[in-house]
Amino acid sequence: MHVVILGAGIAGSAAALALRSLGFVVDVYERRSAPGDSSRALGAGVVCWPNATFVLGSLGLLDTMAERGHRIGEMRRVSAEGVPLGSLSTAHIDEVMGFPSLAVS
């Protein structure tokens, strides 16, 4: 079966790798030729929660991602005025899930 994926972001790229590993023929199309080639801004980084790093591990990419990123121990929410709104211990989530939360620029 021939599969076409529109968008080479994290989801599209991961889907392409997974489908190729299952023997599908996959073409991925992305409208941008490179990051930053249009007036629409791209994010500077991404946080991969344990469910995402589990998938990266099954695709054989977790070690590479861990080398390029760093583990996070806490996520904090802050208002536009700088007022703390709350926090979440990602270290505890990682321990329960068995996979790390990683931040990658």
PDB file of C-alpha atoms in Angstrom:
ATOM      1  CA  MET A   1       0.000   0.000   0.000  1.00  0.00           C
ATOM      2  CA  HIS A   2       1.201   3.511  -0.813  1.00  0.00           C
ATOM      3  CA  VAL A   3       0.614   6.104   1.935  1.00  0.00           C
ATOM      4  CA  VAL A   4       0.836   9.876   1.542  1.00  0.00           C
ATOM      5  CA  ILE A   5       1.381  12.046   4.618  1.00  0.00           C
ATOM      6  CA  LEU A   6       0.838  15.790   4.482  1.00  0.00           C
ATOM      7  CA  GLY A   7       3.106  17.590   6.939  1.00  0.00           C
ATOM      8  CA  ALA A   8       6.604  16.659   8.074  1.00  0.00           C
ATOM      9  CA  GLY A   9       6.139  17.787  11.675  1.00  0.00           C
ATOM     10  CA  ILE A  10       6.620  15.472  14.608  1.00  0.00           C
ATOM     11  CA  ALA A  11       3.416  13.514  14.014  1.00  0.00           C
ATOM     12  CA  GLY A  12       3.869  13.195  10.257  1.00  0.00           C
ATOM     13  CA  SER A  13       7.506  12.171  10.513  1.00  0.00           C
ATOM     14  CA  ALA A  14       6.823   9.650  13.286  1.00  0.00           C
ATOM     15  CA  ALA A  15       3.908   8.179  11.339  1.00  0.00           C
ATOM     16  CA  ALA A  16       6.098   7.865   8.247  1.00  0.00           C
ATOM     17  CA  LEU A  17       8.842   6.048  10.173  1.00  0.00           C
ATOM     18  CA  ALA A  18       6.349   3.696  11.803  1.00  0.00           C
ATOM     19  CA  LEU A  19       4.566   2.910   8.540  1.00  0.00           C
ATOM     20  CA  ARG A  20       7.847   2.341   6.683  1.00  0.00           C
ATOM     21  CA  SER A  21       8.975  -0.065   9.409  1.00  0.00           C
ATOM     22  CA  LEU A  22       5.784  -2.039   8.688  1.00  0.00           C
ATOM     23  CA  GLY A  23       6.616  -2.225   4.986  1.00  0.00           C
ATOM     24  CA  PHE A  24       4.427   0.536   3.583  1.00  0.00           C
ATOM     25  CA  VAL A  25       5.624   2.827   0.822  1.00  0.00           C
ATOM     26  CA  VAL A  26       5.371   6.328   2.291  1.00  0.00           C
ATOM     27  CA  ASP A  27       5.708   9.788   0.750  1.00  0.00           C
ATOM     28  CA  VAL A  28       5.790  12.809   3.050  1.00  0.00           C
ATOM     29  CA  TYR A  29       4.954  16.262   1.706  1.00  0.00           C
ATOM     30  CA  GLU A  30       5.818  19.477   3.529  1.00  0.00           C
ATOM     31  CA  ARG A  31       5.020  22.958   2.250  1.00  0.00           C
ATOM     32  CA  ARG A  32       8.163  24.522   3.734  1.00  0.00           C
ATOM     33  CA  SER A  33      11.526  23.801   2.156  1.00  0.00           C
ATOM     34  CA  ALA A  34      13.284  24.558   5.468  1.00  0.00           C
ATOM     35  CA  PRO A  35      12.428  25.903   8.929  1.00  0.00           C
ATOM     36  CA  GLY A  36      11.841  29.642   8.831  1.00  0.00           C
ATOM     37  CA  ASP A  37      11.300  29.929   5.061  1.00  0.00           C
ATOM     38  CA  SER A  38       7.999  31.772   5.393  1.00  0.00           C
ATOM     39  CA  SER A  39       6.461  34.579   7.403  1.00  0.00           C
ATOM     40  CA  ARG A  40       4.780  32.079   9.743  1.00  0.00           C
ATOM     41  CA  ALA A  41       6.951  31.475  12.778  1.00  0.00           C
ATOM     42  CA  LEU A  42       7.912  27.983  13.857  1.00  0.00           C
ATOM     43  CA  GLY A  43       8.305  26.984  17.485  1.00  0.00           C
ATOM     44  CA  ALA A  44      11.791  27.035  18.930  1.00  0.00           C
ATOM     45  CA  GLY A  45      11.462  23.794  20.828  1.00  0.00           C
ATOM     46  CA  VAL A  46       9.263  20.911  21.818  1.00  0.00           C
ATOM     47  CA  VAL A  47       8.556  18.948  24.985  1.00  0.00           C
ATOM     48  CA  CYS A  48       8.097  15.247  24.475  1.00  0.00           C
ATOM     49  CA  TRP A  49       6.027  13.734  27.266  1.00  0.00           C
ATOM     50  CA  PRO A  50       6.470  10.054  28.252  1.00  0.00           C
ATOM     51  CA  ASN A  51       3.847   8.870  25.749  1.00  0.00           C
ATOM     52  CA  ALA A  52       5.867  10.552  22.975  1.00  0.00           C
ATOM     53  CA  THR A  53       9.229   9.219  24.197  1.00  0.00           C
ATOM     54  CA  PHE A  54       7.690   5.737  24.349  1.00  0.00           C
ATOM     55  CA  VAL A  55       6.879   6.059  20.638  1.00  0.00           C
ATOM     56  CA  LEU A  56      10.356   7.458  19.918  1.00  0.00           C
ATOM     57  CA  GLY A  57      11.813   4.442  21.701  1.00  0.00           C
ATOM     58  CA  SER A  58       9.763   2.032  19.603  1.00  0.00           C
ATOM     59  CA  LEU A  59      11.051   3.821  16.477  1.00  0.00           C
ATOM     60  CA  GLY A  60      14.660   3.520  17.674  1.00  0.00           C
ATOM     61  CA  LEU A  61      15.020   7.296  18.153  1.00  0.00           C
ATOM     62  CA  LEU A  62      14.884   7.785  21.923  1.00  0.00           C
ATOM     63  CA  ASP A  63      18.646   7.631  22.549  1.00  0.00           C
ATOM     64  CA  THR A  64      19.318  10.202  19.827  1.00  0.00           C
ATOM     65  CA  MET A  65      16.589  12.486  21.149  1.00  0.00           C
ATOM     66  CA  ALA A  66      17.882  12.146  24.717  1.00  0.00           C
ATOM     67  CA  GLU A  67      21.401  13.099  23.544  1.00  0.00           C
ATOM     68  CA  ARG A  68      20.097  16.283  21.882  1.00  0.00           C
ATOM     69  CA  GLY A  69      17.587  17.316  24.524  1.00  0.00           C
ATOM     70  CA  HIS A  70      17.429  17.359  28.279  1.00  0.00           C
ATOM     71  CA  ARG A  71      15.185  15.869  30.933  1.00  0.00           C
ATOM     72  CA  ILE A  72      12.797  18.177  32.671  1.00  0.00           C
ATOM     73  CA  GLY A  73      11.742  17.779  36.282  1.00  0.00           C
ATOM     74  CA  GLU A  74       8.941  20.294  36.511  1.00  0.00           C
ATOM     75  CA  MET A  75       6.575  22.259  34.280  1.00  0.00           C
ATOM     76  CA  ARG A  76       5.492  25.658  35.580  1.00  0.00           C
ATOM     77  CA  ARG A  77       2.679  27.856  34.318  1.00  0.00           C
ATOM     78  CA  VAL A  78       3.102  31.619  34.641  1.00  0.00           C
ATOM     79  CA  SER A  79       0.695  34.382  33.615  1.00  0.00           C
ATOM     80  CA  ALA A  80       1.656  37.094  31.135  1.00  0.00           C
ATOM     81  CA  GLU A  81       2.300  39.297  34.177  1.00  0.00           C
ATOM     82  CA  GLY A  82       4.700  36.737  35.691  1.00  0.00           C
ATOM     83  CA  VAL A  83       2.315  35.459  38.359  1.00  0.00           C
ATOM     84  CA  PRO A  84       2.850  31.742  39.111  1.00  0.00           C
ATOM     85  CA  LEU A  85      -0.250  29.728  38.183  1.00  0.00           C
ATOM     86  CA  GLY A  86       0.866  26.267  39.209  1.00  0.00           C
ATOM     87  CA  SER A  87       3.358  23.514  38.562  1.00  0.00           C
ATOM     88  CA  LEU A  88       3.517  19.831  37.748  1.00  0.00           C
ATOM     89  CA  SER A  89       6.225  17.350  38.709  1.00  0.00           C
ATOM     90  CA  THR A  90       7.278  15.714  35.469  1.00  0.00           C
ATOM     91  CA  ALA A  91       9.850  13.627  37.352  1.00  0.00           C
ATOM     92  CA  HIS A  92       6.989  11.801  39.108  1.00  0.00           C
ATOM     93  CA  ILE A  93       5.111  11.276  35.826  1.00  0.00           C
ATOM     94  CA  ASP A  94       8.287   9.931  34.202  1.00  0.00           C
ATOM     95  CA  GLU A  95       8.803   7.500  37.058  1.00  0.00           C
ATOM     96  CA  VAL A  96       5.236   6.191  36.883  1.00  0.00           C
ATOM     97  CA  MET A  97       5.229   5.947  33.066  1.00  0.00           C
ATOM     98  CA  GLY A  98       8.739   4.496  32.741  1.00  0.00           C
ATOM     99  CA  PHE A  99       9.830   6.963  30.041  1.00  0.00           C
ATOM    100  CA  PRO A 100      11.378  10.443  30.296  1.00  0.00           C
ATOM    101  CA  SER A 101       9.929  13.851  29.526  1.00  0.00           C
ATOM    102  CA  LEU A 102      12.430  15.562  27.237  1.00  0.00           C
ATOM    103  CA  ALA A 103      12.762  19.165  26.081  1.00  0.00           C
ATOM    104  CA  VAL A 104      14.479  19.635  22.722  1.00  0.00           C
ATOM    105  CA  SER A 105      15.306  22.888  20.949  1.00  0.00           C
TER     106      SER A 105
END
